[in-house]
Amino acid sequence: GQQVMQIPQYQHVQEGEDFTTYCNSSTTLSNIQWYKQRPGGHPVFLIQLVKSGEVKKQKRLTFQFGEAKKNSSLHITATQTTDVGTYFCAGAGYGGSQGNLIFGKGTKLSVKP
Amino acid sequence: EAGVTQSPTHLIKTRGQQATLRCSPISGHTSVYWYQQALGLGLQFLLWYDEGEERNRGNFPPRFSGRQFPNYSSELNVNALELEDSALYLCASSLWTGGTDTQYFGPGTRLTVL
């Protein structure tokens, strides 16, 4: 079945450093979504990428969808302590399963002030 | 606008018992998804309901079941509880338009099996 792999599992950075998490799917995706879960909280939607090669920015966050629509990345420039949390990518397939998402295991980001 | 609500917040059961978890979606949303998040692990897809029907099911045994009511709220039932069922159970809702829509998560129910 469809699998979504996410690396790294953990990332510890000094405040001000950059951070990147990568997501790879075993199959071509119809779209990919990114969520953030703060410690003790629940996942919150960040963004959805649909088009091949799409790049979207949200302030210090840059999201990319690969040309083959099988991989994606989230890059945070100059991390802040407010960026702490676990970042999940979630891929959607095609056809009847398009409505549900397959989540990666997440990358847990810690930021040292 | 109220978000996704889940009850109870915490649930403590013993092995072999049954647990019932409840979810109310955002008003106007017709799809409800259930996920299991065990400590240190990612989100494992359990079930997806839309318009009262089960649309898809994750790789979980049959003792995990659920239903969606006419008002689109949903129940997740876990029978014959095992220790490894201890996890945070998250419910999400969306307005399914045939594609893949943003999922809005509730705060979760923390299930502990002793």
mmCIF file with all atom_site columns, N, CA, C and O in Angstrom, chain B residues 69-112:
data_model
loop_
_atom_site.group_PDB
_atom_site.id
_atom_site.type_symbol
_atom_site.label_atom_id
_atom_site.label_alt_id
_atom_site.label_comp_id
_atom_site.label_asym_id
_atom_site.label_entity_id
_atom_site.label_seq_id
_atom_site.pdbx_PDB_ins_code
_atom_site.Cartn_x
_atom_site.Cartn_y
_atom_site.Cartn_z
_atom_site.occupancy
_atom_site.B_iso_or_equiv
_atom_site.pdbx_formal_charge
_atom_site.auth_seq_id
_atom_site.auth_comp_id
_atom_site.auth_asym_id
_atom_site.auth_atom_id
_atom_site.pdbx_PDB_model_num
ATOM 1   N N  . PHE B 1 69  ? -23.320 9.265  12.434 1.00 0.00 ? 69  PHE B N  1
ATOM 2   C CA . PHE B 1 69  ? -24.742 9.502  12.631 1.00 0.00 ? 69  PHE B CA 1
ATOM 3   C C  . PHE B 1 69  ? -25.291 10.503 11.602 1.00 0.00 ? 69  PHE B C  1
ATOM 4   O O  . PHE B 1 69  ? -24.511 11.202 10.952 1.00 0.00 ? 69  PHE B O  1
ATOM 5   N N  . PRO B 1 70  ? -26.625 10.596 11.500 1.00 0.00 ? 70  PRO B N  1
ATOM 6   C CA . PRO B 1 70  ? -27.222 11.527 10.531 1.00 0.00 ? 70  PRO B CA 1
ATOM 7   C C  . PRO B 1 70  ? -26.782 12.979 10.722 1.00 0.00 ? 70  PRO B C  1
ATOM 8   O O  . PRO B 1 70  ? -26.786 13.756 9.768  1.00 0.00 ? 70  PRO B O  1
ATOM 9   N N  . ASN B 1 71  ? -26.404 13.346 11.947 1.00 0.00 ? 71  ASN B N  1
ATOM 10  C CA . ASN B 1 71  ? -25.944 14.720 12.162 1.00 0.00 ? 71  ASN B CA 1
ATOM 11  C C  . ASN B 1 71  ? -24.436 14.851 11.920 1.00 0.00 ? 71  ASN B C  1
ATOM 12  O O  . ASN B 1 71  ? -23.843 15.881 12.238 1.00 0.00 ? 71  ASN B O  1
ATOM 13  N N  . TYR B 1 72  ? -23.832 13.812 11.367 1.00 0.00 ? 72  TYR B N  1
ATOM 14  C CA . TYR B 1 72  ? -22.422 13.731 10.974 1.00 0.00 ? 72  TYR B CA 1
ATOM 15  C C  . TYR B 1 72  ? -21.461 13.526 12.135 1.00 0.00 ? 72  TYR B C  1
ATOM 16  O O  . TYR B 1 72  ? -20.262 13.371 11.901 1.00 0.00 ? 72  TYR B O  1
ATOM 17  N N  . SER B 1 73  ? -21.961 13.498 13.357 1.00 0.00 ? 73  SER B N  1
ATOM 18  C CA . SER B 1 73  ? -21.075 13.139 14.456 1.00 0.00 ? 73  SER B CA 1
ATOM 19  C C  . SER B 1 73  ? -20.702 11.673 14.317 1.00 0.00 ? 73  SER B C  1
ATOM 20  O O  . SER B 1 73  ? -21.337 10.922 13.552 1.00 0.00 ? 73  SER B O  1
ATOM 21  N N  . SER B 1 74  ? -19.691 11.269 15.061 1.00 0.00 ? 74  SER B N  1
ATOM 22  C CA . SER B 1 74  ? -19.176 9.917  14.862 1.00 0.00 ? 74  SER B CA 1
ATOM 23  C C  . SER B 1 74  ? -18.754 9.299  16.179 1.00 0.00 ? 74  SER B C  1
ATOM 24  O O  . SER B 1 74  ? -18.444 10.000 17.152 1.00 0.00 ? 74  SER B O  1
ATOM 25  N N  . GLU B 1 75  ? -18.769 7.999  16.199 1.00 0.00 ? 75  GLU B N  1
ATOM 26  C CA . GLU B 1 75  ? -18.283 7.214  17.333 1.00 0.00 ? 75  GLU B CA 1
ATOM 27  C C  . GLU B 1 75  ? -17.203 6.266  16.853 1.00 0.00 ? 75  GLU B C  1
ATOM 28  O O  . GLU B 1 75  ? -17.311 5.701  15.753 1.00 0.00 ? 75  GLU B O  1
ATOM 29  N N  . LEU B 1 76  ? -16.199 6.099  17.693 1.00 0.00 ? 76  LEU B N  1
ATOM 30  C CA . LEU B 1 76  ? -15.199 5.066  17.463 1.00 0.00 ? 76  LEU B CA 1
ATOM 31  C C  . LEU B 1 76  ? -15.316 4.080  18.614 1.00 0.00 ? 76  LEU B C  1
ATOM 32  O O  . LEU B 1 76  ? -15.284 4.485  19.779 1.00 0.00 ? 76  LEU B O  1
ATOM 33  N N  . ASN B 1 77  ? -15.482 2.827  18.300 1.00 0.00 ? 77  ASN B N  1
ATOM 34  C CA . ASN B 1 77  ? -15.567 1.780  19.311 1.00 0.00 ? 77  ASN B CA 1
ATOM 35  C C  . ASN B 1 77  ? -14.353 0.866  19.204 1.00 0.00 ? 77  ASN B C  1
ATOM 36  O O  . ASN B 1 77  ? -13.976 0.448  18.104 1.00 0.00 ? 77  ASN B O  1
ATOM 37  N N  . VAL B 1 78  ? -13.771 0.595  20.347 1.00 0.00 ? 78  VAL B N  1
ATOM 38  C CA . VAL B 1 78  ? -12.650 -0.340 20.391 1.00 0.00 ? 78  VAL B CA 1
ATOM 39  C C  . VAL B 1 78  ? -13.029 -1.452 21.359 1.00 0.00 ? 78  VAL B C  1
ATOM 40  O O  . VAL B 1 78  ? -13.226 -1.198 22.554 1.00 0.00 ? 78  VAL B O  1
ATOM 41  N N  . ASN B 1 79  ? -13.188 -2.649 20.839 1.00 0.00 ? 79  ASN B N  1
ATOM 42  C CA . ASN B 1 79  ? -13.557 -3.799 21.655 1.00 0.00 ? 79  ASN B CA 1
ATOM 43  C C  . ASN B 1 79  ? -12.329 -4.566 22.113 1.00 0.00 ? 79  ASN B C  1
ATOM 44  O O  . ASN B 1 79  ? -11.246 -4.439 21.520 1.00 0.00 ? 79  ASN B O  1
ATOM 45  N N  . ALA B 1 80  ? -12.534 -5.344 23.172 1.00 0.00 ? 80  ALA B N  1
ATOM 46  C CA . ALA B 1 80  ? -11.456 -6.231 23.657 1.00 0.00 ? 80  ALA B CA 1
ATOM 47  C C  . ALA B 1 80  ? -10.133 -5.489 23.753 1.00 0.00 ? 80  ALA B C  1
ATOM 48  O O  . ALA B 1 80  ? -9.139  -5.861 23.119 1.00 0.00 ? 80  ALA B O  1
ATOM 49  N N  . LEU B 1 81  ? -10.126 -4.411 24.524 1.00 0.00 ? 81  LEU B N  1
ATOM 50  C CA . LEU B 1 81  ? -8.964  -3.530 24.603 1.00 0.00 ? 81  LEU B CA 1
ATOM 51  C C  . LEU B 1 81  ? -7.689  -4.279 24.977 1.00 0.00 ? 81  LEU B C  1
ATOM 52  O O  . LEU B 1 81  ? -7.696  -5.172 25.836 1.00 0.00 ? 81  LEU B O  1
ATOM 53  N N  . GLU B 1 82  ? -6.616  -3.882 24.317 1.00 0.00 ? 82  GLU B N  1
ATOM 54  C CA . GLU B 1 82  ? -5.288  -4.422 24.605 1.00 0.00 ? 82  GLU B CA 1
ATOM 55  C C  . GLU B 1 82  ? -4.404  -3.273 25.079 1.00 0.00 ? 82  GLU B C  1
ATOM 56  O O  . GLU B 1 82  ? -4.683  -2.103 24.797 1.00 0.00 ? 82  GLU B O  1
ATOM 57  N N  . LEU B 1 83  ? -3.334  -3.637 25.785 1.00 0.00 ? 83  LEU B N  1
ATOM 58  C CA . LEU B 1 83  ? -2.447  -2.611 26.330 1.00 0.00 ? 83  LEU B CA 1
ATOM 59  C C  . LEU B 1 83  ? -1.925  -1.672 25.243 1.00 0.00 ? 83  LEU B C  1
ATOM 60  O O  . LEU B 1 83  ? -1.812  -0.461 25.452 1.00 0.00 ? 83  LEU B O  1
ATOM 61  N N  . GLU B 1 84  ? -1.637  -2.243 24.079 1.00 0.00 ? 84  GLU B N  1
ATOM 62  C CA . GLU B 1 84  ? -1.063  -1.416 23.006 1.00 0.00 ? 84  GLU B CA 1
ATOM 63  C C  . GLU B 1 84  ? -2.070  -0.483 22.342 1.00 0.00 ? 84  GLU B C  1
ATOM 64  O O  . GLU B 1 84  ? -1.705  0.284  21.448 1.00 0.00 ? 84  GLU B O  1
ATOM 65  N N  . ASP B 1 85  ? -3.318  -0.556 22.776 1.00 0.00 ? 85  ASP B N  1
ATOM 66  C CA . ASP B 1 85  ? -4.319  0.394  22.268 1.00 0.00 ? 85  ASP B CA 1
ATOM 67  C C  . ASP B 1 85  ? -4.200  1.746  22.968 1.00 0.00 ? 85  ASP B C  1
ATOM 68  O O  . ASP B 1 85  ? -4.853  2.717  22.554 1.00 0.00 ? 85  ASP B O  1
ATOM 69  N N  . SER B 1 86  ? -3.382  1.812  23.997 1.00 0.00 ? 86  SER B N  1
ATOM 70  C CA . SER B 1 86  ? -3.173  3.088  24.690 1.00 0.00 ? 86  SER B CA 1
ATOM 71  C C  . SER B 1 86  ? -2.556  4.080  23.720 1.00 0.00 ? 86  SER B C  1
ATOM 72  O O  . SER B 1 86  ? -1.492  3.839  23.145 1.00 0.00 ? 86  SER B O  1
ATOM 73  N N  . ALA B 1 87  ? -3.246  5.200  23.524 1.00 0.00 ? 87  ALA B N  1
ATOM 74  C CA . ALA B 1 87  ? -2.799  6.181  22.528 1.00 0.00 ? 87  ALA B CA 1
ATOM 75  C C  . ALA B 1 87  ? -3.701  7.396  22.601 1.00 0.00 ? 87  ALA B C  1
ATOM 76  O O  . ALA B 1 87  ? -4.732  7.396  23.283 1.00 0.00 ? 87  ALA B O  1
ATOM 77  N N  . LEU B 1 88  ? -3.311  8.405  21.847 1.00 0.00 ? 88  LEU B N  1
ATOM 78  C CA . LEU B 1 88  ? -4.172  9.560  21.625 1.00 0.00 ? 88  LEU B CA 1
ATOM 79  C C  . LEU B 1 88  ? -4.982  9.281  20.364 1.00 0.00 ? 88  LEU B C  1
ATOM 80  O O  . LEU B 1 88  ? -4.409  8.966  19.319 1.00 0.00 ? 88  LEU B O  1
ATOM 81  N N  . TYR B 1 89  ? -6.294  9.375  20.461 1.00 0.00 ? 89  TYR B N  1
ATOM 82  C CA . TYR B 1 89  ? -7.157  9.139  19.306 1.00 0.00 ? 89  TYR B CA 1
ATOM 83  C C  . TYR B 1 89  ? -7.683  10.489 18.827 1.00 0.00 ? 89  TYR B C  1
ATOM 84  O O  . TYR B 1 89  ? -8.364  11.205 19.552 1.00 0.00 ? 89  TYR B O  1
ATOM 85  N N  . LEU B 1 90  ? -7.316  10.797 17.612 1.00 0.00 ? 90  LEU B N  1
ATOM 86  C CA . LEU B 1 90  ? -7.667  12.086 17.031 1.00 0.00 ? 90  LEU B CA 1
ATOM 87  C C  . LEU B 1 90  ? -8.766  11.919 15.999 1.00 0.00 ? 90  LEU B C  1
ATOM 88  O O  . LEU B 1 90  ? -8.755  10.986 15.203 1.00 0.00 ? 90  LEU B O  1
ATOM 89  N N  . CYS B 1 91  ? -9.683  12.840 16.040 1.00 0.00 ? 91  CYS B N  1
ATOM 90  C CA . CYS B 1 91  ? -10.742 12.913 15.063 1.00 0.00 ? 91  CYS B CA 1
ATOM 91  C C  . CYS B 1 91  ? -10.515 14.175 14.235 1.00 0.00 ? 91  CYS B C  1
ATOM 92  O O  . CYS B 1 91  ? -10.081 15.206 14.765 1.00 0.00 ? 91  CYS B O  1
ATOM 93  N N  . ALA B 1 92  ? -10.787 14.075 12.950 1.00 0.00 ? 92  ALA B N  1
ATOM 94  C CA . ALA B 1 92  ? -10.682 15.249 12.078 1.00 0.00 ? 92  ALA B CA 1
ATOM 95  C C  . ALA B 1 92  ? -11.920 15.307 11.206 1.00 0.00 ? 92  ALA B C  1
ATOM 96  O O  . ALA B 1 92  ? -12.551 14.277 10.930 1.00 0.00 ? 92  ALA B O  1
ATOM 97  N N  . SER B 1 93  ? -12.282 16.494 10.779 1.00 0.00 ? 93  SER B N  1
ATOM 98  C CA . SER B 1 93  ? -13.418 16.617 9.875  1.00 0.00 ? 93  SER B CA 1
ATOM 99  C C  . SER B 1 93  ? -13.043 17.459 8.669  1.00 0.00 ? 93  SER B C  1
ATOM 100 O O  . SER B 1 93  ? -12.096 18.248 8.699  1.00 0.00 ? 93  SER B O  1
ATOM 101 N N  . SER B 1 94  ? -13.773 17.249 7.617  1.00 0.00 ? 94  SER B N  1
ATOM 102 C CA . SER B 1 94  ? -13.593 18.053 6.413  1.00 0.00 ? 94  SER B CA 1
ATOM 103 C C  . SER B 1 94  ? -14.892 18.038 5.627  1.00 0.00 ? 94  SER B C  1
ATOM 104 O O  . SER B 1 94  ? -15.788 17.219 5.868  1.00 0.00 ? 94  SER B O  1
ATOM 105 N N  . LEU B 1 95  ? -14.973 18.948 4.690  1.00 0.00 ? 95  LEU B N  1
ATOM 106 C CA . LEU B 1 95  ? -16.094 18.953 3.762  1.00 0.00 ? 95  LEU B CA 1
ATOM 107 C C  . LEU B 1 95  ? -15.599 18.289 2.500  1.00 0.00 ? 95  LEU B C  1
ATOM 108 O O  . LEU B 1 95  ? -14.882 18.900 1.709  1.00 0.00 ? 95  LEU B O  1
ATOM 109 N N  . TRP B 1 96  ? -15.920 17.019 2.339  1.00 0.00 ? 96  TRP B N  1
ATOM 110 C CA . TRP B 1 96  ? -15.385 16.272 1.218  1.00 0.00 ? 96  TRP B CA 1
ATOM 111 C C  . TRP B 1 96  ? -16.117 16.636 -0.065 1.00 0.00 ? 96  TRP B C  1
ATOM 112 O O  . TRP B 1 96  ? -17.329 16.502 -0.160 1.00 0.00 ? 96  TRP B O  1
ATOM 113 N N  . THR B 1 97  ? -15.339 17.141 -1.023 1.00 0.00 ? 97  THR B N  1
ATOM 114 C CA . THR B 1 97  ? -15.933 17.554 -2.299 1.00 0.00 ? 97  THR B CA 1
ATOM 115 C C  . THR B 1 97  ? -15.491 16.636 -3.427 1.00 0.00 ? 97  THR B C  1
ATOM 116 O O  . THR B 1 97  ? -15.604 16.988 -4.592 1.00 0.00 ? 97  THR B O  1
ATOM 117 N N  . GLY B 1 98  ? -14.943 15.492 -3.063 1.00 0.00 ? 98  GLY B N  1
ATOM 118 C CA . GLY B 1 98  ? -14.499 14.534 -4.069 1.00 0.00 ? 98  GLY B CA 1
ATOM 119 C C  . GLY B 1 98  ? -13.000 14.535 -4.261 1.00 0.00 ? 98  GLY B C  1
ATOM 120 O O  . GLY B 1 98  ? -12.449 13.617 -4.851 1.00 0.00 ? 98  GLY B O  1
ATOM 121 N N  . GLY B 1 99  ? -12.354 15.572 -3.755 1.00 0.00 ? 99  GLY B N  1
ATOM 122 C CA . GLY B 1 99  ? -10.905 15.632 -3.839 1.00 0.00 ? 99  GLY B CA 1
ATOM 123 C C  . GLY B 1 99  ? -10.315 15.357 -2.478 1.00 0.00 ? 99  GLY B C  1
ATOM 124 O O  . GLY B 1 99  ? -10.795 14.496 -1.763 1.00 0.00 ? 99  GLY B O  1
ATOM 125 N N  . THR B 1 100 ? -9.288  16.074 -2.155 1.00 0.00 ? 100 THR B N  1
ATOM 126 C CA . THR B 1 100 ? -8.704  15.940 -0.823 1.00 0.00 ? 100 THR B CA 1
ATOM 127 C C  . THR B 1 100 ? -8.753  17.300 -0.161 1.00 0.00 ? 100 THR B C  1
ATOM 128 O O  . THR B 1 100 ? -8.176  18.253 -0.654 1.00 0.00 ? 100 THR B O  1
ATOM 129 N N  . ASP B 1 101 ? -9.474  17.377 0.906  1.00 0.00 ? 101 ASP B N  1
ATOM 130 C CA . ASP B 1 101 ? -9.695  18.660 1.539  1.00 0.00 ? 101 ASP B CA 1
ATOM 131 C C  . ASP B 1 101 ? -8.955  18.765 2.849  1.00 0.00 ? 101 ASP B C  1
ATOM 132 O O  . ASP B 1 101 ? -8.580  17.764 3.446  1.00 0.00 ? 101 ASP B O  1
ATOM 133 N N  . THR B 1 102 ? -8.761  19.982 3.286  1.00 0.00 ? 102 THR B N  1
ATOM 134 C CA . THR B 1 102 ? -8.104  20.223 4.571  1.00 0.00 ? 102 THR B CA 1
ATOM 135 C C  . THR B 1 102 ? -8.848  19.511 5.679  1.00 0.00 ? 102 THR B C  1
ATOM 136 O O  . THR B 1 102 ? -10.069 19.561 5.746  1.00 0.00 ? 102 THR B O  1
ATOM 137 N N  . GLN B 1 103 ? -8.084  18.866 6.530  1.00 0.00 ? 103 GLN B N  1
ATOM 138 C CA . GLN B 1 103 ? -8.679  18.205 7.679  1.00 0.00 ? 103 GLN B CA 1
ATOM 139 C C  . GLN B 1 103 ? -8.443  19.045 8.925  1.00 0.00 ? 103 GLN B C  1
ATOM 140 O O  . GLN B 1 103 ? -7.328  19.486 9.182  1.00 0.00 ? 103 GLN B O  1
ATOM 141 N N  . TYR B 1 104 ? -9.484  19.224 9.682  1.00 0.00 ? 104 TYR B N  1
ATOM 142 C CA . TYR B 1 104 ? -9.417  20.003 10.915 1.00 0.00 ? 104 TYR B CA 1
ATOM 143 C C  . TYR B 1 104 ? -9.517  19.034 12.086 1.00 0.00 ? 104 TYR B C  1
ATOM 144 O O  . TYR B 1 104 ? -10.508 18.310 12.197 1.00 0.00 ? 104 TYR B O  1
ATOM 145 N N  . PHE B 1 105 ? -8.511  19.067 12.926 1.00 0.00 ? 105 PHE B N  1
ATOM 146 C CA . PHE B 1 105 ? -8.410  18.087 13.995 1.00 0.00 ? 105 PHE B CA 1
ATOM 147 C C  . PHE B 1 105 ? -9.033  18.581 15.289 1.00 0.00 ? 105 PHE B C  1
ATOM 148 O O  . PHE B 1 105 ? -8.984  19.774 15.610 1.00 0.00 ? 105 PHE B O  1
ATOM 149 N N  . GLY B 1 106 ? -9.585  17.640 16.032 1.00 0.00 ? 106 GLY B N  1
ATOM 150 C CA . GLY B 1 106 ? -10.037 17.899 17.380 1.00 0.00 ? 106 GLY B CA 1
ATOM 151 C C  . GLY B 1 106 ? -8.887  17.731 18.362 1.00 0.00 ? 106 GLY B C  1
ATOM 152 O O  . GLY B 1 106 ? -7.783  17.335 17.967 1.00 0.00 ? 106 GLY B O  1
ATOM 153 N N  . PRO B 1 107 ? -9.134  17.981 19.637 1.00 0.00 ? 107 PRO B N  1
ATOM 154 C CA . PRO B 1 107 ? -8.075  17.913 20.644 1.00 0.00 ? 107 PRO B CA 1
ATOM 155 C C  . PRO B 1 107 ? -7.674  16.499 21.021 1.00 0.00 ? 107 PRO B C  1
ATOM 156 O O  . PRO B 1 107 ? -6.633  16.299 21.644 1.00 0.00 ? 107 PRO B O  1
ATOM 157 N N  . GLY B 1 108 ? -8.488  15.523 20.642 1.00 0.00 ? 108 GLY B N  1
ATOM 158 C CA . GLY B 1 108 ? -8.138  14.134 20.903 1.00 0.00 ? 108 GLY B CA 1
ATOM 159 C C  . GLY B 1 108 ? -8.699  13.582 22.189 1.00 0.00 ? 108 GLY B C  1
ATOM 160 O O  . GLY B 1 108 ? -9.100  14.327 23.096 1.00 0.00 ? 108 GLY B O  1
ATOM 161 N N  . THR B 1 109 ? -8.762  12.274 22.246 1.00 0.00 ? 109 THR B N  1
ATOM 162 C CA . THR B 1 109 ? -9.100  11.534 23.468 1.00 0.00 ? 109 THR B CA 1
ATOM 163 C C  . THR B 1 109 ? -7.896  10.682 23.822 1.00 0.00 ? 109 THR B C  1
ATOM 164 O O  . THR B 1 109 ? -7.430  9.888  22.999 1.00 0.00 ? 109 THR B O  1
ATOM 165 N N  . ARG B 1 110 ? -7.413  10.859 25.030 1.00 0.00 ? 110 ARG B N  1
ATOM 166 C CA . ARG B 1 110 ? -6.269  10.063 25.492 1.00 0.00 ? 110 ARG B CA 1
ATOM 167 C C  . ARG B 1 110 ? -6.824  8.799  26.140 1.00 0.00 ? 110 ARG B C  1
ATOM 168 O O  . ARG B 1 110 ? -7.440  8.865  27.198 1.00 0.00 ? 110 ARG B O  1
ATOM 169 N N  . LEU B 1 111 ? -6.601  7.664  25.502 1.00 0.00 ? 111 LEU B N  1
ATOM 170 C CA . LEU B 1 111 ? -7.063  6.377  26.014 1.00 0.00 ? 111 LEU B CA 1
ATOM 171 C C  . LEU B 1 111 ? -5.896  5.660  26.678 1.00 0.00 ? 111 LEU B C  1
ATOM 172 O O  . LEU B 1 111 ? -4.839  5.480  26.074 1.00 0.00 ? 111 LEU B O  1
ATOM 173 N N  . THR B 1 112 ? -6.111  5.272  27.916 1.00 0.00 ? 112 THR B N  1
ATOM 174 C CA . THR B 1 112 ? -5.111  4.499  28.642 1.00 0.00 ? 112 THR B CA 1
ATOM 175 C C  . THR B 1 112 ? -5.711  3.145  28.992 1.00 0.00 ? 112 THR B C  1
ATOM 176 O O  . THR B 1 112 ? -6.796  3.082  29.593 1.00 0.00 ? 112 THR B O  1
#
